[in-house]
């Protein structure tokens, strides 16, 4: 029996190789996985042309996944440093990489990325359109927008972020004012500008079925972008954001009718007390579709440390129902991140994702923490390093400050609680003064 997409296969009872991979990784019955995929609450982004993919599932009952943003820009257009970041991101086990390239040899970078990456790959085609056609944004035609989309999926991209829900009605809400930061989504702002100058509807909203045709043909997942995501705490959960979310829920059902997989993108910036409610609202309005969030950043006043503000929000969001976290680096709002910035962002987001999985009771998540606790109780430093989320930094810290006794550290020395409890429980003498 033939199938068009992973969702179509699940609905027909066909077990694909990608489903087998995900079921094994998640330690779940493939029948349960297929049931969730058929409903749309789990997705497996897997372009038919991405032959190096090691498939991952995102959504209900899955481990929280992590995305890394990369890409070349006009100010930083050298491909090789970005490829170094790609390799580092894969070494740090990122499940997804988004290519946000907007200038220069974007197709070359995209094709090299897809060729080597077992992680799923996403892009935002409208970023590429301006540089690709080398013309003013307002002069790009509807056909040209869709031609760029087709180029991306032909190159093997697994999911596309497209801001289909920012239609003219919602754009009018933005113009009515009340926001401190207006539209901070790059893709959303480009489409808003195109609509305003041309006095036309968002082409991806008006011609949504045309977009679904392309996604269905290549089995590409549609990541419905949040053009009105809040760019500061003040703008969170306002009419613009909620109205766009309602539209995204309607577009989700239309995609599912075509067996096109969907995930929903979410905020942005948001106070901690609003996060759980927003996660519940998205799941309700978008019918349980997987939720992909950027942060959210829980304060606006920590530039240079936004990997921390985002990790706090990401942990709360994932604990409350978000399925997929986009990393944020210390360089957020300031510059294109360096390799070190990227590593800091990945680790911070990985901490948030794992902490949420523990809180949600994801099977086996706490076992990792228990193993670390046993290694600490035994003062087994090598095992601690082996179990660490980032083995490099803790090893460097210990090597930089050696204790007098191997079964302690330079913080407590012979007053180490763990050392002394082990000794006293073993019937050994404890001497603190020699």
GROMACS .gro file of C-alpha atoms in nm:
model
  434
    1UNK     CA    1   0.000   0.000   0.000
    2UNK     CA    2   0.133   0.341  -0.092
    3UNK     CA    3   0.134   0.653   0.125
    4UNK     CA    4   0.214   1.021   0.073
    5UNK     CA    5   0.323   1.140   0.417
    6UNK     CA    6   0.407   0.996   0.758
    7UNK     CA    7   0.061   1.102   0.874
    8UNK     CA    8  -0.101   0.930   0.577
    9UNK     CA    9   0.095   0.612   0.651
   10UNK     CA   10  -0.013   0.618   1.017
   11UNK     CA   11  -0.377   0.657   0.918
   12UNK     CA   12  -0.348   0.365   0.678
   13UNK     CA   13  -0.176   0.143   0.935
   14UNK     CA   14   0.156   0.139   0.746
   15UNK     CA   15   0.468   0.122   0.964
   16UNK     CA   16   0.742   0.332   0.806
   17UNK     CA   17   1.115   0.299   0.880
   18UNK     CA   18   1.098   0.642   1.046
   19UNK     CA   19   0.822   0.522   1.281
   20UNK     CA   20   1.028   0.219   1.377
   21UNK     CA   21   1.324   0.446   1.457
   22UNK     CA   22   1.117   0.681   1.671
   23UNK     CA   23   0.938   0.399   1.855
   24UNK     CA   24   1.275   0.247   1.942
   25UNK     CA   25   1.420   0.579   2.062
   26UNK     CA   26   1.114   0.660   2.272
   27UNK     CA   27   1.080   0.301   2.401
   28UNK     CA   28   0.714   0.281   2.303
   29UNK     CA   29   0.487   0.057   2.102
   30UNK     CA   30   0.477   0.154   1.737
   31UNK     CA   31   0.098   0.113   1.746
   32UNK     CA   32   0.071   0.385   2.012
   33UNK     CA   33   0.299   0.610   1.810
   34UNK     CA   34   0.089   0.563   1.497
   35UNK     CA   35  -0.232   0.642   1.685
   36UNK     CA   36  -0.090   0.977   1.798
   37UNK     CA   37   0.047   1.054   1.452
   38UNK     CA   38  -0.289   0.981   1.294
   39UNK     CA   39  -0.449   1.236   1.529
   40UNK     CA   40  -0.173   1.491   1.465
   41UNK     CA   41  -0.050   1.508   1.824
   42UNK     CA   42   0.288   1.359   1.723
   43UNK     CA   43   0.491   1.441   1.413
   44UNK     CA   44   0.796   1.289   1.249
   45UNK     CA   45   0.947   1.555   1.021
   46UNK     CA   46   1.110   1.352   0.744
   47UNK     CA   47   1.149   1.494   0.393
   48UNK     CA   48   1.170   1.219   0.133
   49UNK     CA   49   1.493   1.377   0.004
   50UNK     CA   50   1.672   1.389   0.342
   51UNK     CA   51   1.853   1.057   0.315
   52UNK     CA   52   2.091   1.113   0.610
   53UNK     CA   53   1.806   1.170   0.857
   54UNK     CA   54   1.790   0.982   1.186
   55UNK     CA   55   1.422   1.042   1.254
   56UNK     CA   56   1.284   1.199   1.573
   57UNK     CA   57   0.931   1.228   1.704
   58UNK     CA   58   0.791   1.552   1.845
   59UNK     CA   59   0.474   1.577   2.048
   60UNK     CA   60   0.252   1.391   2.292
   61UNK     CA   61   0.445   1.151   2.514
   62UNK     CA   62   0.777   1.220   2.342
   63UNK     CA   63   1.097   1.337   2.507
   64UNK     CA   64   1.130   1.718   2.480
   65UNK     CA   65   1.334   1.801   2.169
   66UNK     CA   66   1.580   2.084   2.105
   67UNK     CA   67   1.640   2.302   1.799
   68UNK     CA   68   1.951   2.505   1.713
   69UNK     CA   69   1.938   2.811   1.486
   70UNK     CA   70   2.227   2.864   1.242
   71UNK     CA   71   2.289   3.032   0.909
   72UNK     CA   72   2.478   3.292   0.711
   73UNK     CA   73   2.389   3.660   0.690
   74UNK     CA   74   2.511   3.966   0.499
   75UNK     CA   75   2.747   4.064   0.782
   76UNK     CA   76   2.865   3.705   0.843
   77UNK     CA   77   2.846   3.528   0.509
   78UNK     CA   78   3.132   3.274   0.541
   79UNK     CA   79   2.989   2.922   0.521
   80UNK     CA   80   3.272   2.740   0.700
   81UNK     CA   81   3.224   2.887   1.050
   82UNK     CA   82   2.857   2.793   1.026
   83UNK     CA   83   2.949   2.439   0.922
   84UNK     CA   84   3.172   2.421   1.232
   85UNK     CA   85   2.865   2.513   1.437
   86UNK     CA   86   2.665   2.243   1.260
   87UNK     CA   87   2.917   1.977   1.354
   88UNK     CA   88   2.931   2.101   1.715
   89UNK     CA   89   2.551   2.105   1.740
   90UNK     CA   90   2.537   1.746   1.617
   91UNK     CA   91   2.807   1.645   1.866
   92UNK     CA   92   2.592   1.799   2.141
   93UNK     CA   93   2.298   1.588   2.019
   94UNK     CA   94   2.065   1.860   1.895
   95UNK     CA   95   1.761   1.693   1.740
   96UNK     CA   96   1.697   1.975   1.493
   97UNK     CA   97   1.886   2.251   1.314
   98UNK     CA   98   1.715   2.551   1.158
   99UNK     CA   99   1.897   2.719   0.872
  100UNK     CA  100   1.805   3.088   0.893
  101UNK     CA  101   2.039   3.197   0.612
  102UNK     CA  102   1.935   3.518   0.440
  103UNK     CA  103   2.231   3.622   0.222
  104UNK     CA  104   2.505   3.475   0.005
  105UNK     CA  105   2.541   3.110  -0.093
  106UNK     CA  106   2.230   3.002   0.092
  107UNK     CA  107   2.154   2.700  -0.125
  108UNK     CA  108   2.508   2.567  -0.100
  109UNK     CA  109   2.496   2.593   0.278
  110UNK     CA  110   2.149   2.434   0.291
  111UNK     CA  111   2.249   2.144   0.069
  112UNK     CA  112   2.567   2.073   0.266
  113UNK     CA  113   2.370   2.087   0.588
  114UNK     CA  114   2.110   1.838   0.468
  115UNK     CA  115   2.378   1.609   0.329
  116UNK     CA  116   2.565   1.562   0.657
  117UNK     CA  117   2.293   1.607   0.917
  118UNK     CA  118   2.112   1.318   1.087
  119UNK     CA  119   1.914   1.588   1.272
  120UNK     CA  120   1.594   1.719   1.117
  121UNK     CA  121   1.639   2.042   0.923
  122UNK     CA  122   1.410   2.343   0.914
  123UNK     CA  123   1.418   2.670   0.719
  124UNK     CA  124   1.223   2.994   0.680
  125UNK     CA  125   1.196   3.034   0.301
  126UNK     CA  126   1.092   3.400   0.311
  127UNK     CA  127   1.432   3.488   0.462
  128UNK     CA  128   1.595   3.345   0.154
  129UNK     CA  129   1.360   3.503  -0.099
  130UNK     CA  130   1.493   3.858  -0.072
  131UNK     CA  131   1.856   3.760  -0.123
  132UNK     CA  132   1.779   3.494  -0.382
  133UNK     CA  133   1.595   3.727  -0.617
  134UNK     CA  134   1.811   4.031  -0.535
  135UNK     CA  135   1.512   4.262  -0.557
  136UNK     CA  136   1.306   4.476  -0.322
  137UNK     CA  137   1.072   4.282  -0.097
  138UNK     CA  138   0.759   4.446  -0.235
  139UNK     CA  139   0.854   4.342  -0.590
  140UNK     CA  140   0.866   3.969  -0.513
  141UNK     CA  141   0.564   3.799  -0.668
  142UNK     CA  142   0.345   3.529  -0.520
  143UNK     CA  143   0.486   3.277  -0.767
  144UNK     CA  144   0.841   3.370  -0.667
  145UNK     CA  145   0.762   3.314  -0.299
  146UNK     CA  146   0.634   2.966  -0.376
  147UNK     CA  147   0.926   2.889  -0.606
  148UNK     CA  148   1.165   2.947  -0.314
  149UNK     CA  149   0.954   2.720  -0.094
  150UNK     CA  150   0.978   2.447  -0.357
  151UNK     CA  151   1.357   2.488  -0.383
  152UNK     CA  152   1.392   2.439  -0.009
  153UNK     CA  153   1.184   2.123   0.003
  154UNK     CA  154   1.358   1.982  -0.304
  155UNK     CA  155   1.687   2.028  -0.118
  156UNK     CA  156   1.558   1.801   0.159
  157UNK     CA  157   1.435   2.034   0.433
  158UNK     CA  158   1.215   1.848   0.685
  159UNK     CA  159   1.007   2.136   0.818
  160UNK     CA  160   0.925   2.486   0.699
  161UNK     CA  161   0.845   2.782   0.919
  162UNK     CA  162   0.590   2.990   0.732
  163UNK     CA  163   0.381   3.263   0.893
  164UNK     CA  164   0.052   3.168   0.732
  165UNK     CA  165  -0.166   3.299   1.015
  166UNK     CA  166  -0.063   3.663   0.993
  167UNK     CA  167  -0.344   3.772   0.762
  168UNK     CA  168  -0.461   4.127   0.694
  169UNK     CA  169  -0.723   4.112   0.966
  170UNK     CA  170  -0.462   4.032   1.231
  171UNK     CA  171  -0.224   4.286   1.076
  172UNK     CA  172  -0.491   4.553   1.137
  173UNK     CA  173  -0.485   4.459   1.506
  174UNK     CA  174  -0.111   4.528   1.510
  175UNK     CA  175  -0.164   4.869   1.349
  176UNK     CA  176  -0.419   4.965   1.612
  177UNK     CA  177  -0.127   4.992   1.852
  178UNK     CA  178  -0.085   4.902   2.215
  179UNK     CA  179   0.229   4.694   2.168
  180UNK     CA  180   0.569   4.811   2.287
  181UNK     CA  181   0.764   4.606   2.032
  182UNK     CA  182   0.516   4.568   1.742
  183UNK     CA  183   0.622   4.259   1.537
  184UNK     CA  184   0.957   4.106   1.631
  185UNK     CA  185   0.930   3.795   1.414
  186UNK     CA  186   1.161   3.848   1.117
  187UNK     CA  187   0.939   3.641   0.887
  188UNK     CA  188   0.626   3.804   1.025
  189UNK     CA  189   0.766   4.155   0.974
  190UNK     CA  190   0.865   4.077   0.615
  191UNK     CA  191   0.517   3.951   0.531
  192UNK     CA  192   0.353   4.244   0.713
  193UNK     CA  193   0.566   4.484   0.508
  194UNK     CA  194   0.483   4.303   0.182
  195UNK     CA  195   0.110   4.314   0.262
  196UNK     CA  196   0.117   4.680   0.358
  197UNK     CA  197   0.309   4.802   0.054
  198UNK     CA  198   0.114   4.590  -0.194
  199UNK     CA  199  -0.220   4.621  -0.015
  200UNK     CA  200  -0.260   4.248  -0.062
  201UNK     CA  201  -0.333   3.945   0.151
  202UNK     CA  202  -0.057   3.725   0.293
  203UNK     CA  203   0.018   3.494  -0.004
  204UNK     CA  204   0.071   3.194   0.223
  205UNK     CA  205  -0.270   3.248   0.384
  206UNK     CA  206  -0.454   3.327   0.060
  207UNK     CA  207  -0.293   3.038  -0.131
  208UNK     CA  208  -0.260   2.796   0.160
  209UNK     CA  209  -0.371   2.496  -0.046
  210UNK     CA  210  -0.082   2.560  -0.284
  211UNK     CA  211   0.155   2.538   0.011
  212UNK     CA  212  -0.008   2.215   0.127
  213UNK     CA  213   0.041   2.068  -0.222
  214UNK     CA  214   0.417   2.116  -0.189
  215UNK     CA  215   0.433   1.983   0.167
  216UNK     CA  216   0.231   1.675   0.079
  217UNK     CA  217   0.444   1.599  -0.228
  218UNK     CA  218   0.771   1.591  -0.032
  219UNK     CA  219   0.634   1.491   0.311
  220UNK     CA  220   0.745   1.818   0.466
  221UNK     CA  221   0.612   1.924   0.805
  222UNK     CA  222   0.456   2.269   0.824
  223UNK     CA  223   0.574   2.471   1.122
  224UNK     CA  224   0.308   2.739   1.145
  225UNK     CA  225   0.501   3.049   1.246
  226UNK     CA  226   0.382   3.298   1.506
  227UNK     CA  227   0.432   3.630   1.333
  228UNK     CA  228   0.270   3.807   1.630
  229UNK     CA  229   0.469   3.635   1.902
  230UNK     CA  230   0.536   3.877   2.188
  231UNK     CA  231   0.874   4.048   2.179
  232UNK     CA  232   0.851   4.168   2.538
  233UNK     CA  233   0.661   4.085   2.855
  234UNK     CA  234   0.418   4.372   2.797
  235UNK     CA  235   0.294   4.227   2.466
  236UNK     CA  236   0.237   3.869   2.585
  237UNK     CA  237  -0.108   3.711   2.549
  238UNK     CA  238  -0.254   4.016   2.376
  239UNK     CA  239  -0.524   4.022   2.109
  240UNK     CA  240  -0.275   3.998   1.820
  241UNK     CA  241  -0.110   3.686   1.956
  242UNK     CA  242  -0.435   3.512   2.044
  243UNK     CA  243  -0.612   3.599   1.722
  244UNK     CA  244  -0.325   3.462   1.515
  245UNK     CA  245  -0.327   3.145   1.727
  246UNK     CA  246  -0.696   3.093   1.651
  247UNK     CA  247  -0.618   3.122   1.280
  248UNK     CA  248  -0.332   2.873   1.315
  249UNK     CA  249  -0.576   2.627   1.470
  250UNK     CA  250  -0.801   2.658   1.164
  251UNK     CA  251  -0.504   2.611   0.930
  252UNK     CA  252  -0.395   2.305   1.129
  253UNK     CA  253  -0.723   2.126   1.057
  254UNK     CA  254  -0.695   2.211   0.688
  255UNK     CA  255  -0.344   2.065   0.676
  256UNK     CA  256  -0.453   1.747   0.852
  257UNK     CA  257  -0.725   1.702   0.590
  258UNK     CA  258  -0.439   1.674   0.340
  259UNK     CA  259  -0.230   1.445   0.567
  260UNK     CA  260   0.028   1.722   0.612
  261UNK     CA  261   0.199   1.718   0.951
  262UNK     CA  262   0.187   2.039   1.155
  263UNK     CA  263   0.348   2.196   1.457
  264UNK     CA  264   0.268   2.537   1.604
  265UNK     CA  265   0.527   2.799   1.696
  266UNK     CA  266   0.484   2.999   2.014
  267UNK     CA  267   0.620   3.286   2.226
  268UNK     CA  268   0.868   3.474   2.258
  269UNK     CA  269   0.877   3.674   2.578
  270UNK     CA  270   0.636   3.603   2.860
  271UNK     CA  271   0.615   3.638   3.239
  272UNK     CA  272   0.645   3.307   3.422
  273UNK     CA  273   0.290   3.318   3.555
  274UNK     CA  274   0.146   3.330   3.200
  275UNK     CA  275   0.338   3.036   3.054
  276UNK     CA  276   0.127   2.742   3.171
  277UNK     CA  277  -0.192   2.912   3.057
  278UNK     CA  278  -0.046   2.981   2.714
  279UNK     CA  279   0.057   2.618   2.672
  280UNK     CA  280  -0.294   2.502   2.759
  281UNK     CA  281  -0.449   2.760   2.526
  282UNK     CA  282  -0.233   2.650   2.233
  283UNK     CA  283  -0.316   2.285   2.282
  284UNK     CA  284  -0.686   2.366   2.298
  285UNK     CA  285  -0.704   2.611   2.008
  286UNK     CA  286  -0.471   2.405   1.785
  287UNK     CA  287  -0.628   2.067   1.862
  288UNK     CA  288  -0.331   1.910   2.038
  289UNK     CA  289  -0.076   1.982   1.764
  290UNK     CA  290   0.286   1.981   1.889
  291UNK     CA  291   0.401   2.315   2.028
  292UNK     CA  292   0.743   2.465   1.947
  293UNK     CA  293   0.855   2.762   2.160
  294UNK     CA  294   1.140   3.012   2.152
  295UNK     CA  295   1.223   3.035   2.520
  296UNK     CA  296   1.000   3.195   2.630
  297UNK     CA  297   1.223   3.461   2.785
  298UNK     CA  298   1.086   3.544   3.130
  299UNK     CA  299   1.241   3.889   3.165
  300UNK     CA  300   1.352   4.159   2.920
  301UNK     CA  301   1.644   4.304   3.116
  302UNK     CA  302   1.920   4.043   3.085
  303UNK     CA  303   2.093   4.092   2.747
  304UNK     CA  304   2.403   3.878   2.740
  305UNK     CA  305   2.234   3.622   2.965
  306UNK     CA  306   1.921   3.542   2.765
  307UNK     CA  307   2.017   3.175   2.744
  308UNK     CA  308   1.933   3.172   3.116
  309UNK     CA  309   1.608   3.370   3.091
  310UNK     CA  310   1.501   3.140   2.807
  311UNK     CA  311   1.597   2.821   2.991
  312UNK     CA  312   1.382   2.924   3.287
  313UNK     CA  313   1.086   2.984   3.057
  314UNK     CA  314   1.159   2.676   2.849
  315UNK     CA  315   1.155   2.449   3.152
  316UNK     CA  316   0.818   2.584   3.263
  317UNK     CA  317   0.679   2.568   2.909
  318UNK     CA  318   0.790   2.210   2.847
  319UNK     CA  319   0.664   2.099   3.189
  320UNK     CA  320   0.329   2.259   3.097
  321UNK     CA  321   0.291   2.102   2.754
  322UNK     CA  322   0.543   2.243   2.504
  323UNK     CA  323   0.707   1.969   2.300
  324UNK     CA  324   1.000   2.137   2.126
  325UNK     CA  325   1.234   2.408   2.254
  326UNK     CA  326   1.429   2.644   2.031
  327UNK     CA  327   1.758   2.731   2.193
  328UNK     CA  328   1.850   3.086   2.285
  329UNK     CA  329   2.214   3.192   2.317
  330UNK     CA  330   2.383   3.462   2.530
  331UNK     CA  331   2.409   3.665   2.209
  332UNK     CA  332   2.030   3.685   2.156
  333UNK     CA  333   1.929   4.040   2.052
  334UNK     CA  334   2.299   4.135   2.019
  335UNK     CA  335   2.481   3.955   1.734
  336UNK     CA  336   2.514   3.635   1.534
  337UNK     CA  337   2.618   3.378   1.796
  338UNK     CA  338   2.971   3.240   1.799
  339UNK     CA  339   3.053   2.873   1.840
  340UNK     CA  340   3.092   2.920   2.216
  341UNK     CA  341   2.763   3.112   2.233
  342UNK     CA  342   2.594   2.826   2.054
  343UNK     CA  343   2.730   2.568   2.298
  344UNK     CA  344   2.612   2.773   2.596
  345UNK     CA  345   2.266   2.801   2.440
  346UNK     CA  346   2.242   2.431   2.366
  347UNK     CA  347   2.342   2.324   2.716
  348UNK     CA  348   2.106   2.573   2.882
  349UNK     CA  349   1.816   2.455   2.667
  350UNK     CA  350   1.907   2.088   2.716
  351UNK     CA  351   1.894   2.145   3.092
  352UNK     CA  352   1.547   2.297   3.056
  353UNK     CA  353   1.424   2.011   2.838
  354UNK     CA  354   1.556   1.740   3.068
  355UNK     CA  355   1.425   1.911   3.382
  356UNK     CA  356   1.081   1.925   3.220
  357UNK     CA  357   1.097   1.559   3.119
  358UNK     CA  358   1.173   1.467   3.481
  359UNK     CA  359   0.881   1.679   3.601
  360UNK     CA  360   0.645   1.524   3.344
  361UNK     CA  361   0.750   1.173   3.444
  362UNK     CA  362   0.891   1.082   3.104
  363UNK     CA  363   0.995   0.714   3.134
  364UNK     CA  364   1.364   0.683   3.222
  365UNK     CA  365   1.433   1.056   3.254
  366UNK     CA  366   1.500   1.040   3.629
  367UNK     CA  367   1.725   0.734   3.588
  368UNK     CA  368   1.999   0.961   3.451
  369UNK     CA  369   1.981   1.181   3.762
  370UNK     CA  370   1.979   0.876   3.990
  371UNK     CA  371   2.290   0.743   3.819
  372UNK     CA  372   2.466   1.075   3.876
  373UNK     CA  373   2.360   1.072   4.242
  374UNK     CA  374   2.510   0.726   4.290
  375UNK     CA  375   2.835   0.838   4.129
  376UNK     CA  376   2.847   1.145   4.357
  377UNK     CA  377   2.779   0.935   4.665
  378UNK     CA  378   3.068   0.709   4.566
  379UNK     CA  379   3.292   1.009   4.485
  380UNK     CA  380   3.348   0.847   4.146
  381UNK     CA  381   3.470   1.146   3.950
  382UNK     CA  382   3.519   0.968   3.618
  383UNK     CA  383   3.165   0.834   3.625
  384UNK     CA  384   3.034   1.180   3.710
  385UNK     CA  385   3.212   1.322   3.406
  386UNK     CA  386   3.083   1.042   3.184
  387UNK     CA  387   2.725   1.105   3.296
  388UNK     CA  388   2.743   1.484   3.271
  389UNK     CA  389   2.534   1.660   3.008
  390UNK     CA  390   2.855   1.838   2.906
  391UNK     CA  391   3.152   1.621   3.013
  392UNK     CA  392   3.412   1.881   2.915
  393UNK     CA  393   3.341   2.170   3.154
  394UNK     CA  394   3.320   1.972   3.482
  395UNK     CA  395   3.644   1.791   3.400
  396UNK     CA  396   3.815   2.123   3.327
  397UNK     CA  397   3.690   2.268   3.656
  398UNK     CA  398   3.825   1.981   3.862
  399UNK     CA  399   4.159   1.977   3.680
  400UNK     CA  400   4.199   2.350   3.739
  401UNK     CA  401   4.184   2.316   4.120
  402UNK     CA  402   4.323   1.988   4.253
  403UNK     CA  403   4.244   1.887   4.615
  404UNK     CA  404   4.489   1.742   4.862
  405UNK     CA  405   4.284   1.423   4.884
  406UNK     CA  406   4.135   1.262   4.575
  407UNK     CA  407   3.811   1.177   4.758
  408UNK     CA  408   3.727   1.545   4.808
  409UNK     CA  409   3.734   1.875   4.622
  410UNK     CA  410   3.886   2.214   4.702
  411UNK     CA  411   3.552   2.350   4.824
  412UNK     CA  412   3.534   2.140   5.145
  413UNK     CA  413   3.850   1.930   5.153
  414UNK     CA  414   3.842   1.683   5.440
  415UNK     CA  415   3.520   1.842   5.567
  416UNK     CA  416   3.337   1.699   5.263
  417UNK     CA  417   3.001   1.570   5.383
  418UNK     CA  418   2.991   1.286   5.131
  419UNK     CA  419   3.346   1.171   5.217
  420UNK     CA  420   3.284   1.177   5.589
  421UNK     CA  421   2.943   1.007   5.570
  422UNK     CA  422   3.098   0.727   5.363
  423UNK     CA  423   3.380   0.685   5.615
  424UNK     CA  424   3.167   0.688   5.927
  425UNK     CA  425   2.912   0.446   5.780
  426UNK     CA  426   3.201   0.214   5.690
  427UNK     CA  427   3.327   0.229   6.049
  428UNK     CA  428   3.637   0.432   5.961
  429UNK     CA  429   3.791   0.710   6.165
  430UNK     CA  430   3.736   1.072   6.060
  431UNK     CA  431   4.026   1.310   6.123
  432UNK     CA  432   3.979   1.668   6.009
  433UNK     CA  433   4.297   1.821   6.149
  434UNK     CA  434   4.578   1.631   5.976
   0.00000   0.00000   0.00000
